[in-house]
Amino acid sequence: MKIPFNVLDRQYLKYQSEYEEKVINVLRKGWYVLGTEVTNFEKEYANYLGSKYVIGVDNGLNAIVLAFRALGIKEGDEVIVQANTYIASVMGITMNGATPIFVEPNEFYNIDINKIEEKITQRTKAILVVHLYGQASKMEKILEICEKYNLKLVEDCAQAHGAMFDNRQIGTFGIGCFSFYPSKNLGCFGDGGAISTNDEKLNRNFRVLRNYGSQKRYYNEVVGYNSRLDEIQAGLLRVKLTHLDELLEERTKIAERYLKEITNPLIVLPKIDEKCSHVWHLFVVRIENRDKFQKYLEENGIGTVIHYPIPPHLSEAYKYLGYKKGDFPITEKYAETILSLPLYNGMTNEEINYVINVINSYEEKE
Ligand SMILES: *Cc1c(COP(=O)(O)O)cnc(C)c1O
């Protein structure tokens, strides 16, 4: 049996006629950028989140870039972020000239709330919380710290659409930054992103920043970006949003089977923190001698991916920050032992059974 890590066309085929009708509709309307599809999607997604405003943008990275730009974060400022995140989180900080200050993750792969305060200095301006792999971060302590030290809060929600902390949607605690890259839980069919906020002034700023710094055409208030969401993607997202809960439920069912039926003692399964919900963007396990296990799965036709093999502090791109191996031992240990198993919408029971059986039959041989 052949099981790729991800199969994107199945979730498309599930609602094929709705998607195709929407695309033809938009094409025939003759209005392709910042029109009614974007406006309606923004309203519908704000409604889904329980947020006052949503602003559609071109991708998840730029959502983070704009968030820090709108908050006035700049060179000389420090932003706290977990060390084991996807590198785009860090780029959202450094593209504004600010310095990322890394914090080790907890056993749930999210920021360790007990290690934040020791990293706060006079220059600390914000915390970027990443709800990694689809699990909400422990928000109450983070909110407390933000309050105590007067820090801004930005949430990287790229992997966690629909996840909740204490029954409240992530992305509504601070400024929420979403990606709609095709493989994300709420993915479109190209690039897309969004920002959520409850602040009216920030809402206006984001709308200006995403469109060359202008609200009124050809009147430019600031040097902005071209960071717009297009009509076709917004239209397709509107269709998918009506099915999002169903799609998340399907992912949860697969994850529940893995959690219950993967019984190989060599495998460390993911855990869920108190009050934090998990929408299973990724099902990440840990194992010693990971590369050997990955090869075994590959030989049995099962595709896996490492999210992520090189932590940002050790990447070529951030050499200038001056970190070395050993600076973040937990993060580095995770990078050496984690592996994401196939989990996608439209995965069949036979495929799930097969993955479970192959994993349970794995033994470490010399
Ligand atoms: C995907 C992702 C991003 C970036 O989103 P793009 O739309 O690909 O730019 C940022 N942060 C995290 C955690 C992501 O997974």
Short mmCIF file of C-alpha atoms and ligand atoms in Angstrom, two decimals:
data_model
loop_
_atom_site.label_atom_id
_atom_site.label_comp_id
_atom_site.label_asym_id
_atom_site.label_seq_id
_atom_site.Cartn_x
_atom_site.Cartn_y
_atom_site.Cartn_z
CA MET A 1 0.00 0.00 0.00
CA LYS A 2 1.23 3.49 -0.82
CA ILE A 3 0.34 6.31 1.58
CA PRO A 4 1.84 9.70 0.81
CA PHE A 5 2.36 12.13 3.70
CA ASN A 6 -0.46 14.31 2.40
CA VAL A 7 -3.04 14.06 -0.37
CA LEU A 8 -4.56 17.43 -1.15
CA ASP A 9 -7.02 16.62 -3.89
CA ARG A 10 -9.31 14.49 -1.73
CA GLN A 11 -10.65 17.41 0.26
CA TYR A 12 -11.14 19.23 -3.04
CA LEU A 13 -13.02 16.33 -4.64
CA LYS A 14 -15.27 16.10 -1.58
CA TYR A 15 -16.81 19.51 -2.37
CA GLN A 16 -15.77 19.67 -6.02
CA SER A 17 -18.95 21.10 -7.51
CA GLU A 18 -19.17 23.86 -4.89
CA TYR A 19 -15.58 24.93 -5.51
CA GLU A 20 -15.91 24.85 -9.28
CA GLU A 21 -19.14 26.79 -9.27
CA LYS A 22 -17.51 29.45 -7.09
CA VAL A 23 -14.48 29.85 -9.34
CA ILE A 24 -16.59 30.20 -12.48
CA ASN A 25 -18.75 32.68 -10.66
CA VAL A 26 -15.82 34.87 -9.70
CA LEU A 27 -14.29 34.65 -13.16
CA ARG A 28 -17.53 35.79 -14.73
CA LYS A 29 -18.00 38.67 -12.30
CA GLY A 30 -14.94 40.44 -13.71
CA TRP A 31 -13.62 41.75 -10.36
CA TYR A 32 -10.52 39.92 -9.16
CA VAL A 33 -8.80 41.73 -6.29
CA LEU A 34 -10.35 43.17 -3.09
CA GLY A 35 -14.00 42.74 -3.96
CA THR A 36 -17.09 41.24 -2.37
CA GLU A 37 -15.64 37.73 -1.98
CA VAL A 38 -12.84 39.12 0.20
CA THR A 39 -15.22 41.36 2.16
CA ASN A 40 -17.65 38.52 2.74
CA PHE A 41 -14.94 36.07 3.67
CA GLU A 42 -13.57 38.57 6.17
CA LYS A 43 -16.99 38.90 7.79
CA GLU A 44 -17.65 35.18 7.80
CA TYR A 45 -14.26 34.28 9.25
CA ALA A 46 -14.52 37.02 11.89
CA ASN A 47 -17.87 35.52 12.78
CA TYR A 48 -16.41 32.02 12.98
CA LEU A 49 -13.61 33.19 15.27
CA GLY A 50 -15.71 35.51 17.37
CA SER A 51 -13.36 38.34 16.46
CA LYS A 52 -14.44 41.88 15.59
CA TYR A 53 -12.33 42.18 12.44
CA VAL A 54 -10.59 39.95 9.95
CA ILE A 55 -8.36 41.36 7.22
CA GLY A 56 -7.48 39.12 4.27
CA VAL A 57 -3.83 39.19 3.19
CA ASP A 58 -1.63 37.36 0.72
CA ASN A 59 -0.02 34.74 2.99
CA GLY A 60 0.74 33.78 6.56
CA LEU A 61 4.24 35.21 6.66
CA ASN A 62 3.02 38.64 5.62
CA ALA A 63 0.22 38.46 8.17
CA ILE A 64 2.95 38.28 10.86
CA VAL A 65 5.08 40.94 9.16
CA LEU A 66 2.11 43.33 9.05
CA ALA A 67 1.14 42.54 12.65
CA PHE A 68 4.51 43.68 14.01
CA ARG A 69 4.67 46.59 11.60
CA ALA A 70 1.28 47.86 12.74
CA LEU A 71 2.37 47.52 16.38
CA GLY A 72 5.42 49.66 15.63
CA ILE A 73 7.92 46.87 16.42
CA LYS A 74 11.27 47.84 14.91
CA GLU A 75 15.03 47.61 15.11
CA GLY A 76 16.26 47.40 18.69
CA ASP A 77 13.05 45.75 19.90
CA GLU A 78 12.90 42.18 21.13
CA VAL A 79 10.11 39.70 20.51
CA ILE A 80 9.78 36.46 22.46
CA VAL A 81 8.99 33.34 20.43
CA GLN A 82 9.36 29.60 20.92
CA ALA A 83 12.59 28.13 19.55
CA ASN A 84 11.01 25.12 17.83
CA THR A 85 8.70 27.02 15.49
CA TYR A 86 8.54 27.13 11.72
CA ILE A 87 11.05 29.69 10.48
CA ALA A 88 8.33 31.96 9.02
CA SER A 89 7.31 32.96 12.56
CA VAL A 90 10.84 34.26 13.12
CA MET A 91 10.99 35.98 9.74
CA GLY A 92 7.84 37.91 10.61
CA ILE A 93 9.85 39.41 13.48
CA THR A 94 13.18 39.99 11.75
CA MET A 95 11.66 41.47 8.60
CA ASN A 96 10.69 44.38 10.85
CA GLY A 97 14.27 44.69 12.07
CA ALA A 98 13.45 43.31 15.53
CA THR A 99 15.35 40.55 17.34
CA PRO A 100 13.75 37.17 18.15
CA ILE A 101 14.37 35.93 21.68
CA PHE A 102 13.89 32.19 21.77
CA VAL A 103 12.21 30.19 24.52
CA GLU A 104 12.22 26.40 24.80
CA PRO A 105 8.97 24.48 24.21
CA ASN A 106 7.09 22.32 26.71
CA GLU A 107 6.18 18.66 26.25
CA PHE A 108 3.20 19.73 24.10
CA TYR A 109 5.57 21.45 21.63
CA ASN A 110 4.22 24.91 22.50
CA ILE A 111 6.05 27.69 24.34
CA ASP A 112 7.02 26.78 27.91
CA ILE A 113 5.20 29.46 29.91
CA ASN A 114 7.56 28.98 32.85
CA LYS A 115 10.56 30.06 30.80
CA ILE A 116 9.22 33.31 29.38
CA GLU A 117 9.76 35.75 32.23
CA GLU A 118 13.50 35.10 32.54
CA LYS A 119 13.88 36.29 28.93
CA ILE A 120 12.16 39.64 29.37
CA THR A 121 14.39 42.74 29.20
CA GLN A 122 13.90 46.51 28.80
CA ARG A 123 13.79 45.95 25.05
CA THR A 124 11.08 43.27 25.05
CA LYS A 125 8.04 44.61 23.21
CA ALA A 126 5.94 41.58 22.31
CA ILE A 127 5.33 37.85 22.54
CA LEU A 128 4.64 35.81 19.42
CA VAL A 129 2.74 32.72 20.50
CA VAL A 130 2.72 29.87 17.99
CA HIS A 131 -0.07 27.32 18.30
CA LEU A 132 2.17 24.66 16.87
CA TYR A 133 1.00 21.53 15.07
CA GLY A 134 -2.64 22.53 15.70
CA GLN A 135 -2.72 22.68 19.49
CA ALA A 136 -3.75 25.87 21.28
CA SER A 137 -1.11 27.32 23.61
CA LYS A 138 -1.72 27.80 27.31
CA MET A 139 -3.01 31.36 27.09
CA GLU A 140 -3.96 32.44 30.60
CA LYS A 141 -0.38 32.71 31.93
CA ILE A 142 0.77 34.33 28.68
CA LEU A 143 -1.95 36.97 28.98
CA GLU A 144 -0.88 37.57 32.56
CA ILE A 145 2.75 38.10 31.53
CA CYS A 146 1.73 40.47 28.71
CA GLU A 147 -0.30 42.48 31.18
CA LYS A 148 2.42 42.54 33.84
CA TYR A 149 5.21 43.69 31.49
CA ASN A 150 3.05 45.68 29.09
CA LEU A 151 3.83 43.49 26.09
CA LYS A 152 1.90 43.18 22.83
CA LEU A 153 0.57 39.75 21.94
CA VAL A 154 0.65 38.30 18.43
CA GLU A 155 -0.54 34.76 17.70
CA ASP A 156 0.80 32.63 14.87
CA CYS A 157 -2.33 30.63 14.06
CA ALA A 158 -1.06 29.24 10.74
CA GLN A 159 -1.42 25.65 11.92
CA ALA A 160 -4.37 25.91 14.22
CA HIS A 161 -7.55 27.30 12.60
CA GLY A 162 -10.41 26.38 14.89
CA ALA A 163 -8.31 25.41 17.92
CA MET A 164 -9.46 26.82 21.24
CA PHE A 165 -8.04 27.65 24.62
CA ASP A 166 -10.64 27.33 27.34
CA ASN A 167 -13.39 27.31 24.68
CA ARG A 168 -12.21 30.56 23.12
CA GLN A 169 -10.88 30.55 19.55
CA ILE A 170 -7.17 31.17 19.17
CA GLY A 171 -6.47 34.34 17.22
CA THR A 172 -8.82 36.30 19.51
CA PHE A 173 -6.39 36.72 22.43
CA GLY A 174 -3.96 38.97 20.58
CA ILE A 175 -3.50 39.81 16.93
CA GLY A 176 -4.18 36.54 15.10
CA CYS A 177 -2.12 35.66 12.02
CA PHE A 178 -3.44 32.94 9.76
CA SER A 179 -2.07 31.16 6.70
CA PHE A 180 -4.30 29.53 4.10
CA TYR A 181 -1.47 27.73 2.33
CA PRO A 182 -3.04 24.64 0.66
CA SER A 183 -1.84 22.10 3.22
CA LYS A 184 -3.08 24.07 6.26
CA ASN A 185 -6.29 22.97 7.93
CA LEU A 186 -8.16 25.85 6.32
CA GLY A 187 -6.17 25.89 3.11
CA CYS A 188 -7.05 27.61 -0.12
CA PHE A 189 -5.82 26.67 -3.59
CA GLY A 190 -2.80 28.91 -3.79
CA ASP A 191 -1.43 31.38 -1.25
CA GLY A 192 -3.58 33.28 1.21
CA GLY A 193 -3.62 34.60 4.75
CA ALA A 194 -5.54 36.73 7.23
CA ILE A 195 -5.15 38.84 10.34
CA SER A 196 -7.73 39.01 13.12
CA THR A 197 -8.08 41.79 15.67
CA ASN A 198 -10.65 43.32 17.99
CA ASP A 199 -9.04 46.76 17.72
CA GLU A 200 -10.68 49.21 15.35
CA LYS A 201 -7.55 51.28 14.82
CA LEU A 202 -5.43 48.26 14.02
CA ASN A 203 -8.10 47.03 11.64
CA ARG A 204 -7.83 50.27 9.72
CA ASN A 205 -4.02 50.16 9.80
CA PHE A 206 -3.95 46.63 8.39
CA ARG A 207 -6.26 47.61 5.53
CA VAL A 208 -4.00 50.54 4.69
CA LEU A 209 -0.76 48.57 5.03
CA ARG A 210 -1.87 45.69 2.80
CA ASN A 211 -2.68 48.07 -0.03
CA TYR A 212 0.39 50.32 -0.62
CA GLY A 213 -0.37 52.33 2.49
CA SER A 214 -3.50 53.76 1.02
CA GLN A 215 -7.15 53.67 1.89
CA LYS A 216 -8.25 56.14 -0.72
CA ARG A 217 -6.88 55.26 -4.13
CA TYR A 218 -3.67 57.14 -5.02
CA TYR A 219 -3.52 58.85 -1.60
CA ASN A 220 -0.72 57.10 0.26
CA GLU A 221 -0.39 57.68 4.01
CA VAL A 222 2.58 55.39 4.66
CA VAL A 223 4.95 53.14 2.73
CA GLY A 224 2.89 49.98 2.65
CA TYR A 225 2.90 46.60 0.98
CA ASN A 226 1.02 44.78 -1.70
CA SER A 227 -0.35 42.06 0.57
CA ARG A 228 -3.85 41.47 -0.72
CA LEU A 229 -5.95 38.34 -0.78
CA ASP A 230 -7.47 37.74 -4.21
CA GLU A 231 -11.12 37.14 -5.02
CA ILE A 232 -10.79 33.55 -6.26
CA GLN A 233 -8.98 32.39 -3.11
CA ALA A 234 -11.39 34.30 -0.88
CA GLY A 235 -14.34 32.73 -2.69
CA LEU A 236 -12.89 29.25 -2.32
CA LEU A 237 -12.18 29.93 1.36
CA ARG A 238 -15.81 30.93 1.87
CA VAL A 239 -16.84 27.54 0.52
CA LYS A 240 -14.34 25.66 2.66
CA LEU A 241 -15.17 27.63 5.78
CA THR A 242 -18.73 26.26 5.69
CA HIS A 243 -17.18 22.77 5.97
CA LEU A 244 -14.31 23.57 8.34
CA ASP A 245 -15.78 22.03 11.47
CA GLU A 246 -16.56 18.85 9.60
CA LEU A 247 -13.01 18.75 8.21
CA LEU A 248 -11.53 19.29 11.68
CA GLU A 249 -13.74 16.57 13.11
CA GLU A 250 -12.48 14.14 10.49
CA ARG A 251 -8.86 14.97 11.41
CA THR A 252 -9.68 14.48 15.10
CA LYS A 253 -11.14 11.03 14.43
CA ILE A 254 -7.95 9.94 12.68
CA ALA A 255 -5.80 11.36 15.49
CA GLU A 256 -7.94 9.57 18.09
CA ARG A 257 -7.41 6.27 16.33
CA TYR A 258 -3.65 6.83 16.21
CA LEU A 259 -3.58 7.78 19.89
CA LYS A 260 -5.53 4.69 20.87
CA GLU A 261 -4.16 2.12 18.47
CA ILE A 262 -0.49 2.97 18.06
CA THR A 263 0.90 0.88 20.92
CA ASN A 264 4.53 0.45 19.93
CA PRO A 265 6.52 1.31 23.09
CA LEU A 266 9.30 2.90 21.02
CA ILE A 267 6.94 5.70 19.96
CA VAL A 268 6.17 8.79 22.07
CA LEU A 269 2.67 9.94 21.11
CA PRO A 270 1.53 13.59 21.21
CA LYS A 271 -0.20 14.81 24.37
CA ILE A 272 -2.90 17.41 24.88
CA ASP A 273 -2.54 20.13 27.52
CA GLU A 274 -5.31 21.08 29.91
CA LYS A 275 -7.92 23.49 28.42
CA CYS A 276 -6.10 23.41 25.07
CA SER A 277 -7.83 21.92 22.07
CA HIS A 278 -5.96 20.31 19.20
CA VAL A 279 -7.09 20.43 15.57
CA TRP A 280 -4.37 18.05 14.37
CA HIS A 281 -2.72 19.99 11.60
CA LEU A 282 0.16 17.59 12.22
CA PHE A 283 0.38 14.34 14.15
CA VAL A 284 3.91 14.46 15.52
CA VAL A 285 5.47 11.48 17.27
CA ARG A 286 8.93 11.10 18.76
CA ILE A 287 11.34 8.20 18.54
CA GLU A 288 15.04 7.59 19.19
CA ASN A 289 16.85 6.68 15.98
CA ARG A 290 14.19 8.57 14.06
CA ASP A 291 15.92 8.34 10.70
CA LYS A 292 15.89 4.56 10.85
CA PHE A 293 12.18 4.54 11.67
CA GLN A 294 11.45 7.00 8.88
CA LYS A 295 13.32 4.79 6.42
CA TYR A 296 11.37 1.74 7.59
CA LEU A 297 8.08 3.56 6.99
CA GLU A 298 9.26 4.69 3.59
CA GLU A 299 10.18 1.13 2.65
CA ASN A 300 6.63 0.19 3.58
CA GLY A 301 5.17 2.91 1.38
CA ILE A 302 4.35 5.42 4.14
CA GLY A 303 5.41 9.02 3.61
CA THR A 304 6.44 11.16 6.60
CA VAL A 305 7.88 14.65 7.10
CA ILE A 306 10.00 16.26 9.83
CA HIS A 307 8.54 19.53 11.14
CA TYR A 308 11.27 20.82 11.38
CA PRO A 309 14.74 19.30 10.99
CA ILE A 310 16.70 22.54 11.61
CA PRO A 311 15.49 24.92 14.34
CA PRO A 312 15.60 28.60 13.29
CA HIS A 313 18.50 29.44 15.66
CA LEU A 314 20.71 26.91 13.82
CA SER A 315 19.62 27.84 10.30
CA GLU A 316 21.93 29.48 7.81
CA ALA A 317 19.52 32.42 7.59
CA TYR A 318 19.96 33.29 11.28
CA LYS A 319 23.66 32.67 11.61
CA TYR A 320 24.04 36.38 12.33
CA LEU A 321 22.18 35.96 15.62
CA GLY A 322 25.22 34.04 16.84
CA TYR A 323 23.64 30.92 18.30
CA LYS A 324 25.33 27.53 18.36
CA LYS A 325 24.37 23.92 18.80
CA GLY A 326 23.49 23.26 22.42
CA ASP A 327 21.89 26.65 23.09
CA PHE A 328 18.36 25.19 23.06
CA PRO A 329 18.76 21.51 23.99
CA ILE A 330 15.05 20.64 24.19
CA THR A 331 14.35 22.17 20.81
CA GLU A 332 17.37 20.47 19.30
CA LYS A 333 16.45 17.11 20.80
CA TYR A 334 12.96 17.44 19.34
CA ALA A 335 14.38 18.30 15.93
CA GLU A 336 16.36 15.05 16.04
CA THR A 337 13.54 12.80 17.19
CA ILE A 338 10.21 14.13 15.84
CA LEU A 339 8.32 12.74 12.86
CA SER A 340 4.93 13.68 11.41
CA LEU A 341 2.69 10.81 10.34
CA PRO A 342 0.23 10.99 7.42
CA LEU A 343 -3.06 12.55 8.52
CA TYR A 344 -5.25 14.20 5.92
CA ASN A 345 -8.87 14.77 5.02
CA GLY A 346 -10.17 11.94 2.91
CA MET A 347 -7.81 9.34 4.43
CA THR A 348 -9.55 5.96 4.24
CA ASN A 349 -9.95 3.46 7.06
CA GLU A 350 -7.76 0.99 5.17
CA GLU A 351 -5.02 3.58 4.99
CA ILE A 352 -5.30 4.39 8.68
CA ASN A 353 -5.28 0.67 9.59
CA TYR A 354 -2.23 0.14 7.44
CA VAL A 355 -0.26 2.99 9.04
CA ILE A 356 -1.12 1.71 12.53
CA ASN A 357 -0.17 -1.88 11.70
CA VAL A 358 3.10 -0.99 10.05
CA ILE A 359 4.09 1.21 13.02
CA ASN A 360 3.12 -1.39 15.58
CA SER A 361 5.20 -4.01 13.77
CA TYR A 362 8.35 -1.88 13.95
CA GLU A 363 11.16 -3.23 16.08
CA GLU A 364 14.57 -1.79 16.47
CA LYS A 365 17.02 -4.24 14.97
CA GLU A 366 20.72 -3.75 14.79
C1 LIG B 1 2.74 28.00 7.24
C2 LIG B 1 3.21 28.74 8.39
C3 LIG B 1 3.53 30.11 8.30
C4 LIG B 1 3.60 30.87 7.02
O1 LIG B 1 2.46 30.84 6.25
P1 LIG B 1 2.60 31.06 4.66
O2 LIG B 1 1.19 31.28 4.22
O3 LIG B 1 3.18 29.81 4.10
O4 LIG B 1 3.46 32.25 4.45
C5 LIG B 1 3.87 30.77 9.47
N1 LIG B 1 3.93 30.13 10.65
C6 LIG B 1 3.66 28.82 10.77
C7 LIG B 1 3.72 28.19 12.12
C8 LIG B 1 3.31 28.08 9.63
O5 LIG B 1 3.05 26.78 9.77
#
